[in-house]
Tab-separated table of C-alpha atoms in Angstrom:
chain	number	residue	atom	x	y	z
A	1	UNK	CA	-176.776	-106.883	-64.750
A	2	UNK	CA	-178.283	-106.673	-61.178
A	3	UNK	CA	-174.462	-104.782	-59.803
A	4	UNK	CA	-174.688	-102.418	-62.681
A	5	UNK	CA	-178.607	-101.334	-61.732
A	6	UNK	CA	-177.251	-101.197	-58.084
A	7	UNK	CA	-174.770	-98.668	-58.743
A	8	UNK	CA	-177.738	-97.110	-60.936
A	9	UNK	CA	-180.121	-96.518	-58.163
A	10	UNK	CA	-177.191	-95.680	-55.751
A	11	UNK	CA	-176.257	-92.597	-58.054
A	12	UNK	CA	-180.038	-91.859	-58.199
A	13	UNK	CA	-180.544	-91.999	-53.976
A	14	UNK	CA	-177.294	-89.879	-54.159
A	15	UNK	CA	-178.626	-87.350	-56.360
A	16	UNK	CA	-182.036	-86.868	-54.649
A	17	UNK	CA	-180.531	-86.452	-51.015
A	18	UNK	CA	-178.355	-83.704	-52.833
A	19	UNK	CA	-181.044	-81.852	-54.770
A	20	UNK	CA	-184.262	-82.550	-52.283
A	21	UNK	CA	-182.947	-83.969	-48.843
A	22	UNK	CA	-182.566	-87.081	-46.639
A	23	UNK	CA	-185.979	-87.132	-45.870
A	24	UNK	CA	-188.228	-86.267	-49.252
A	25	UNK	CA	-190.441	-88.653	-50.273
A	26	UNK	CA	-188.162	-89.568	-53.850
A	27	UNK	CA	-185.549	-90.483	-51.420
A	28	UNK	CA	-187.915	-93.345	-49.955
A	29	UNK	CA	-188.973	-94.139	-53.323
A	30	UNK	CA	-185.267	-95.277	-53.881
A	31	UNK	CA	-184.518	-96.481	-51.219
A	32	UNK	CA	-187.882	-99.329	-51.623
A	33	UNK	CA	-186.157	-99.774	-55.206
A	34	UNK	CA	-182.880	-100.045	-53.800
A	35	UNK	CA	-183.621	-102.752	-51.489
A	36	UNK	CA	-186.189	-104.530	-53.547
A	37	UNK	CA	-182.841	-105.240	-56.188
A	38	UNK	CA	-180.393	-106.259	-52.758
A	39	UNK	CA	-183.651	-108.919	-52.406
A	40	UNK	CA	-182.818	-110.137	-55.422
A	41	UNK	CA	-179.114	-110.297	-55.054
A	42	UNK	CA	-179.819	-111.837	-51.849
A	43	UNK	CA	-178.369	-109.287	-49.884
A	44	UNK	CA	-181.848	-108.910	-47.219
A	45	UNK	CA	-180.598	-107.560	-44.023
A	46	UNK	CA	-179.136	-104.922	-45.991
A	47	UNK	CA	-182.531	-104.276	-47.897
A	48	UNK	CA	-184.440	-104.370	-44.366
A	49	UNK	CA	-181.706	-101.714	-43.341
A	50	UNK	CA	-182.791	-99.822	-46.420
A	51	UNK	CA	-186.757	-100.085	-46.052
A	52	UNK	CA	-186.373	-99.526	-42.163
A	53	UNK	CA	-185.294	-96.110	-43.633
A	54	UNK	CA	-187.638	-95.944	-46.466
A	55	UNK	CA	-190.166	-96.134	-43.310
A	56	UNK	CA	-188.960	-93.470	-40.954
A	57	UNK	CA	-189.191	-91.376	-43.953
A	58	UNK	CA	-192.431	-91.936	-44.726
A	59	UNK	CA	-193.571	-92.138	-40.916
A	60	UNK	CA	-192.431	-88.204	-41.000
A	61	UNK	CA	-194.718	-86.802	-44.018
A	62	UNK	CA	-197.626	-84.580	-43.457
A	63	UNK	CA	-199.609	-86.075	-44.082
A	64	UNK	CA	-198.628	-89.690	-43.918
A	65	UNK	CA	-199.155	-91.667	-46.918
A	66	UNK	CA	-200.737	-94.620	-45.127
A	67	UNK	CA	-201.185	-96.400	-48.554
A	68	UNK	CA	-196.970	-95.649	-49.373
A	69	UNK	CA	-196.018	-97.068	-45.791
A	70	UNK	CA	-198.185	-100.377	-46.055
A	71	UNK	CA	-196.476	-100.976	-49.056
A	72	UNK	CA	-193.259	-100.647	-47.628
A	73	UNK	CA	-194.198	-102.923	-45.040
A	74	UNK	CA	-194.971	-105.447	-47.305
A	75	UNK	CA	-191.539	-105.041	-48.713
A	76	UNK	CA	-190.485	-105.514	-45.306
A	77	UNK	CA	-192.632	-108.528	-43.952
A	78	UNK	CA	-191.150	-110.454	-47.087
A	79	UNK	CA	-187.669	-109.846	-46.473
A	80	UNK	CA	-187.850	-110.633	-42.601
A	81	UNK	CA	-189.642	-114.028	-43.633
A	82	UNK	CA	-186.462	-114.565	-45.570
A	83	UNK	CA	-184.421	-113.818	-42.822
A	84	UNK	CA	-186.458	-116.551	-40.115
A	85	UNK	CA	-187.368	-113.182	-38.616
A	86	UNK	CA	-191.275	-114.606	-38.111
A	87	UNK	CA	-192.256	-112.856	-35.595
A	88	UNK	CA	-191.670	-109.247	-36.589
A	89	UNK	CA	-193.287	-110.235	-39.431
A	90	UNK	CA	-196.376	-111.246	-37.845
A	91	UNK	CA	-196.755	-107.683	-36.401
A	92	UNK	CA	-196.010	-106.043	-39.036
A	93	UNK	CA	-198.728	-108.036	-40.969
A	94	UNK	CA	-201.215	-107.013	-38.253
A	95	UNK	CA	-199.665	-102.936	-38.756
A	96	UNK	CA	-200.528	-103.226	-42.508
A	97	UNK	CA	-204.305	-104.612	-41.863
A	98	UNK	CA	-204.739	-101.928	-39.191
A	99	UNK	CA	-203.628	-99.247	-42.168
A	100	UNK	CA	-205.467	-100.709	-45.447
A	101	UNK	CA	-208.671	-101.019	-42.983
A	102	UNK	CA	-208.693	-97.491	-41.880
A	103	UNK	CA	-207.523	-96.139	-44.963
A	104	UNK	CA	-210.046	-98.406	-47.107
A	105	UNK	CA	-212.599	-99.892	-44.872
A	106	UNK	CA	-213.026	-103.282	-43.501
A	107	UNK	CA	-214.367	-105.070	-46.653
A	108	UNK	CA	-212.457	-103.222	-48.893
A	109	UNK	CA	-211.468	-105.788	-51.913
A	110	UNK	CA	-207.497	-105.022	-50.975
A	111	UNK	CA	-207.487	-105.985	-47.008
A	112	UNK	CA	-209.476	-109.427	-47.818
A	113	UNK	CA	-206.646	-109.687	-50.987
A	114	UNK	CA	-203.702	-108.608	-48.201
A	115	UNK	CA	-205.077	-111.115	-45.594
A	116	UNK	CA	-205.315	-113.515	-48.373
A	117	UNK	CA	-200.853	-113.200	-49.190
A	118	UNK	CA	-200.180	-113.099	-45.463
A	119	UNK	CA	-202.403	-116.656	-44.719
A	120	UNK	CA	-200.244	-118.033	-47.591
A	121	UNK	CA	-196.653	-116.815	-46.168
A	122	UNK	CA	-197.336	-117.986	-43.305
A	123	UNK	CA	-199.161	-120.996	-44.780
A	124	UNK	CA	-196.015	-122.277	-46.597
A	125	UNK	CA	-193.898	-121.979	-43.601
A	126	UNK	CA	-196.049	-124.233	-41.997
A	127	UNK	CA	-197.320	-122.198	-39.280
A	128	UNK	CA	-200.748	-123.035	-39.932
A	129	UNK	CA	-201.524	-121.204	-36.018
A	130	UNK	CA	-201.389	-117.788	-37.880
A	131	UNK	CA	-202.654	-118.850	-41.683
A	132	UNK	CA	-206.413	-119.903	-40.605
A	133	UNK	CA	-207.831	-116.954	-39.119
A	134	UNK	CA	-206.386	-114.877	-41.714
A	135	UNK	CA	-208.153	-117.306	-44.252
A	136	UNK	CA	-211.409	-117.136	-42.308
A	137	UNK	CA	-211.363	-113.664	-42.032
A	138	UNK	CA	-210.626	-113.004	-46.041
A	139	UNK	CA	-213.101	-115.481	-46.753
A	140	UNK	CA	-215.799	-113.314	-44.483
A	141	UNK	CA	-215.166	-110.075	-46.513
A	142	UNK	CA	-215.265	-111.800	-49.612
A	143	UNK	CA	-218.912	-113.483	-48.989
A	144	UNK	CA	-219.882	-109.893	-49.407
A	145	UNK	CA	-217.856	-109.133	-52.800
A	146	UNK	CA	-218.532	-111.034	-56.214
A	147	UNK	CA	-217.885	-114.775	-56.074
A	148	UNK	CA	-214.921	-114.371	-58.226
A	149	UNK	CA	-211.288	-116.147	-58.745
A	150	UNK	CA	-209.613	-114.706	-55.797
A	151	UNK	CA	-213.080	-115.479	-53.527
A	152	UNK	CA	-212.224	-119.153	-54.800
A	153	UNK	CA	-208.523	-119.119	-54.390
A	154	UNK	CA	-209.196	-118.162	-50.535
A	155	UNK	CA	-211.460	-121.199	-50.531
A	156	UNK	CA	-209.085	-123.531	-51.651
A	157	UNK	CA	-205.854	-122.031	-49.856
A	158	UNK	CA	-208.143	-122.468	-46.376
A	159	UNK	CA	-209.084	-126.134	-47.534
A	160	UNK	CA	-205.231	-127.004	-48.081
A	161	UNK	CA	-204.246	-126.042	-44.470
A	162	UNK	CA	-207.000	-128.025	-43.022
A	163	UNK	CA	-206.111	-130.961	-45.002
A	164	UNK	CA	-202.253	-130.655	-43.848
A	165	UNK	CA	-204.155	-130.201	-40.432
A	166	UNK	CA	-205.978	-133.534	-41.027
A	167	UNK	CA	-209.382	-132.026	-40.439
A	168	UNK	CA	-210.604	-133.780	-44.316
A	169	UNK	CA	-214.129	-133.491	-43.843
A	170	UNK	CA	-214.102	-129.823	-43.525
A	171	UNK	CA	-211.024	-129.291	-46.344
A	172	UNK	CA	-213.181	-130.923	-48.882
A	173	UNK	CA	-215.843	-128.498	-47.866
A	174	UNK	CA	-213.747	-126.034	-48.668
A	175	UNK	CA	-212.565	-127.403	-51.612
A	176	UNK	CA	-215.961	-127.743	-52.815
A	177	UNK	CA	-216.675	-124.344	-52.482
A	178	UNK	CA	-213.988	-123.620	-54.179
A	179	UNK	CA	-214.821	-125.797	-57.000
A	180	UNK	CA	-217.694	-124.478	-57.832
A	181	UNK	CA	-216.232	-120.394	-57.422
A	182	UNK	CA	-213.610	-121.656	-60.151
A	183	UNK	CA	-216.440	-123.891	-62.725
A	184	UNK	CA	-218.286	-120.731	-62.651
A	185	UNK	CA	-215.524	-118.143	-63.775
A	186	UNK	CA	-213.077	-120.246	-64.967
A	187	UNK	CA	-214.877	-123.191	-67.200
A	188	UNK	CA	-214.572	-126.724	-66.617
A	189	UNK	CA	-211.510	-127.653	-68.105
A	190	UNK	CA	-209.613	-124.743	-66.191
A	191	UNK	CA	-206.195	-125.698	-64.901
A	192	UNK	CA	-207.443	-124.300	-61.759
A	193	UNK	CA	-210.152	-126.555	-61.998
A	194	UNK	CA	-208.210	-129.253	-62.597
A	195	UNK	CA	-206.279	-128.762	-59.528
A	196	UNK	CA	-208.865	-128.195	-57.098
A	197	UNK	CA	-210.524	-131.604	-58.454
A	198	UNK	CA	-207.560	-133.516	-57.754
A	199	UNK	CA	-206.851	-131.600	-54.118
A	200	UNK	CA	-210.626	-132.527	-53.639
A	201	UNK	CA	-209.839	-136.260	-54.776
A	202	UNK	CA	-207.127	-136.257	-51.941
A	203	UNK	CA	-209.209	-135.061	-49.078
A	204	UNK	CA	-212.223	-137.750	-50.234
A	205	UNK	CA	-209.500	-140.350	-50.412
A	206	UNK	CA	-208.425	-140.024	-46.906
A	207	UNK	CA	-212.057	-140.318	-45.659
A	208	UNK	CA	-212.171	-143.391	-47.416
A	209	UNK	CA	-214.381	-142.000	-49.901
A	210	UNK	CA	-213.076	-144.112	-52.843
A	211	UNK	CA	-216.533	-144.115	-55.135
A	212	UNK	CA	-217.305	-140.818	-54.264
A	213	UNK	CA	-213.546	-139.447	-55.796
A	214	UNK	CA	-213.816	-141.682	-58.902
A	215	UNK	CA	-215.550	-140.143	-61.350
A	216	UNK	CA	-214.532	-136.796	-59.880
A	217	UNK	CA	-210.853	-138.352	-60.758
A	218	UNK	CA	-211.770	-139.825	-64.252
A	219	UNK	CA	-212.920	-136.317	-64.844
A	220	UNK	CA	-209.975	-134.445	-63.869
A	221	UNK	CA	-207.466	-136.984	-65.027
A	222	UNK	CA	-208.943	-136.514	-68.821
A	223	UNK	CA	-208.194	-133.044	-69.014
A	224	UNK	CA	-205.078	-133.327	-66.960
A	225	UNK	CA	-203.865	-135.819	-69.658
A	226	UNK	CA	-204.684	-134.021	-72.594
A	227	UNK	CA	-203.591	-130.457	-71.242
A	228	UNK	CA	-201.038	-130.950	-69.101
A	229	UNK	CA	-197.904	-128.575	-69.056
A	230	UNK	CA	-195.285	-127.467	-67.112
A	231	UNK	CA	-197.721	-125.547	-64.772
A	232	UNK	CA	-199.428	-129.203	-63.896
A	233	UNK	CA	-196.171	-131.068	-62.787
A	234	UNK	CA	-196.578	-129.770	-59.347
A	235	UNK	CA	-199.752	-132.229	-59.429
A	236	UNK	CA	-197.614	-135.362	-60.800
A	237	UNK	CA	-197.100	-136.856	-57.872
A	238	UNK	CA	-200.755	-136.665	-56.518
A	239	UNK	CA	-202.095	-137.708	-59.487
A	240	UNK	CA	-199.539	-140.439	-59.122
A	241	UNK	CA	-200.770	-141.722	-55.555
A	242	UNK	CA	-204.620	-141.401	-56.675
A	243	UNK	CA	-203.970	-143.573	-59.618
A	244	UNK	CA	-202.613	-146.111	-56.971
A	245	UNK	CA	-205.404	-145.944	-54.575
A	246	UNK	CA	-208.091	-145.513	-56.517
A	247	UNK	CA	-206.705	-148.789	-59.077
A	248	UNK	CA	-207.399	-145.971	-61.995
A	249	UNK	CA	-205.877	-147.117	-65.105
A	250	UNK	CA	-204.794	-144.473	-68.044
């Protein structure tokens, strides 16, 4: 399937450098499609090749679409992840802020959200350096915006590299925070809830906070039980170790 829409969209770039030129705008359009599918068929340095095209093509408009290149940047920043290529990511990360913030404003909604993706790239590749201040700073512009799901998910995603940092006290702040962002949007017996309980749980746990995580356990371990699905296994083995050090029984 994925060889047969390759050959598609290579008869469609063909066509469109025929009929409009190298350098319209549907060309780039292709070319992002193009190497989103090589992505996929894990073919990246030839669908950085194709978006490092996609750019100089949209780099030459008049005007620029600032909005069209950030997005192929984002393409891009993915892609050199995948390819260990961290720290042309990093500044191209800082490129995209630089455009959403001048094309949006500061505290638009979608440069807090974009902050928000890179902390959590760079967050799963451990480099926690670059994550936190790209937290803190999405977490800043959000205080301004409604409390909603994404305000809490910023919460919590900053409380989880703390706690891999070991700093507990301040993760459970965080997670707290978060917490209460989720109870209030979400309901109490929210999966995402649920999670953030147990996450909170952890960081108590390791402060020796054993009373203080019990009922917040018994809580989440009731709804846990009686919902859980294949979107909850990710949590089996934490619920696992907080059964075992908080002497829970089911």
């Amino acid at each position: 399937m994925l060889p047969e829409a390759q050959t598609l969209y290579e008869r469609a770039l063909a066509i469109r450098e025929q009929y409009f030129g190298a350098d319209h705008e549907s060309v780039a359009v292709v070319l992002s499609h193009l190497a989103e599918l090589c992505s996929e068929m894990e073919e990246t340095a030839r669908g950085i090749k194709l978006l490092e095209r996609a750019l100089e093509i949209r780099e030459k408009q008049v005007p620029v679409d600032n909005l069209a290149l950030a997005s192929v940047l984002d393409d891009m920043i993915v892609m050199l992840i995948d390819q260990k290529r961290v720290q042309e990511a990093k500044r191209l990360c800082d490129r995209v802020l630089r455009i959403r913030e001048e094309v949006l404003g500061a505290n638009h909604p979608e440069v807090a959200r974009a902050m928000y993706n890179f902390a959590r790239v760079f967050s799963d590749l451990s480099d926690h350096e670059t994550a936190l201040p790209y937290l803190r700073r999405a977490i800043e512009m959000r205080k301004s915006l409604i409390e909603d799901t994404e305000t809490g998910e910023c919460f919590a995603a900053l409380a989880t590299v703390l706690y891999d940092e070991g700093n507990y006290k301040e993760a459970q702040n965080m997670y707290e925070k978060a917490l209460g962002i989720f109870e209030s949007n979400c309901g109490p017996t929210h999966q995402q809830v649920v999670r953030t309980i147990i996450h909170l749980c952890l960081a108590l746990t390791k402060q020796g906070r054993i009373e203080q995580a019990k009922p917040l356990f018994e809580r989440a371990a009731a709804v846990y039980n009686s919902n859980r699905d294949a979107e909850m296994e990710d949590l089996d083995p934490f619920v696992d170790h907080l059964i075992d050090v908080l002497r829970w029984e089911q």
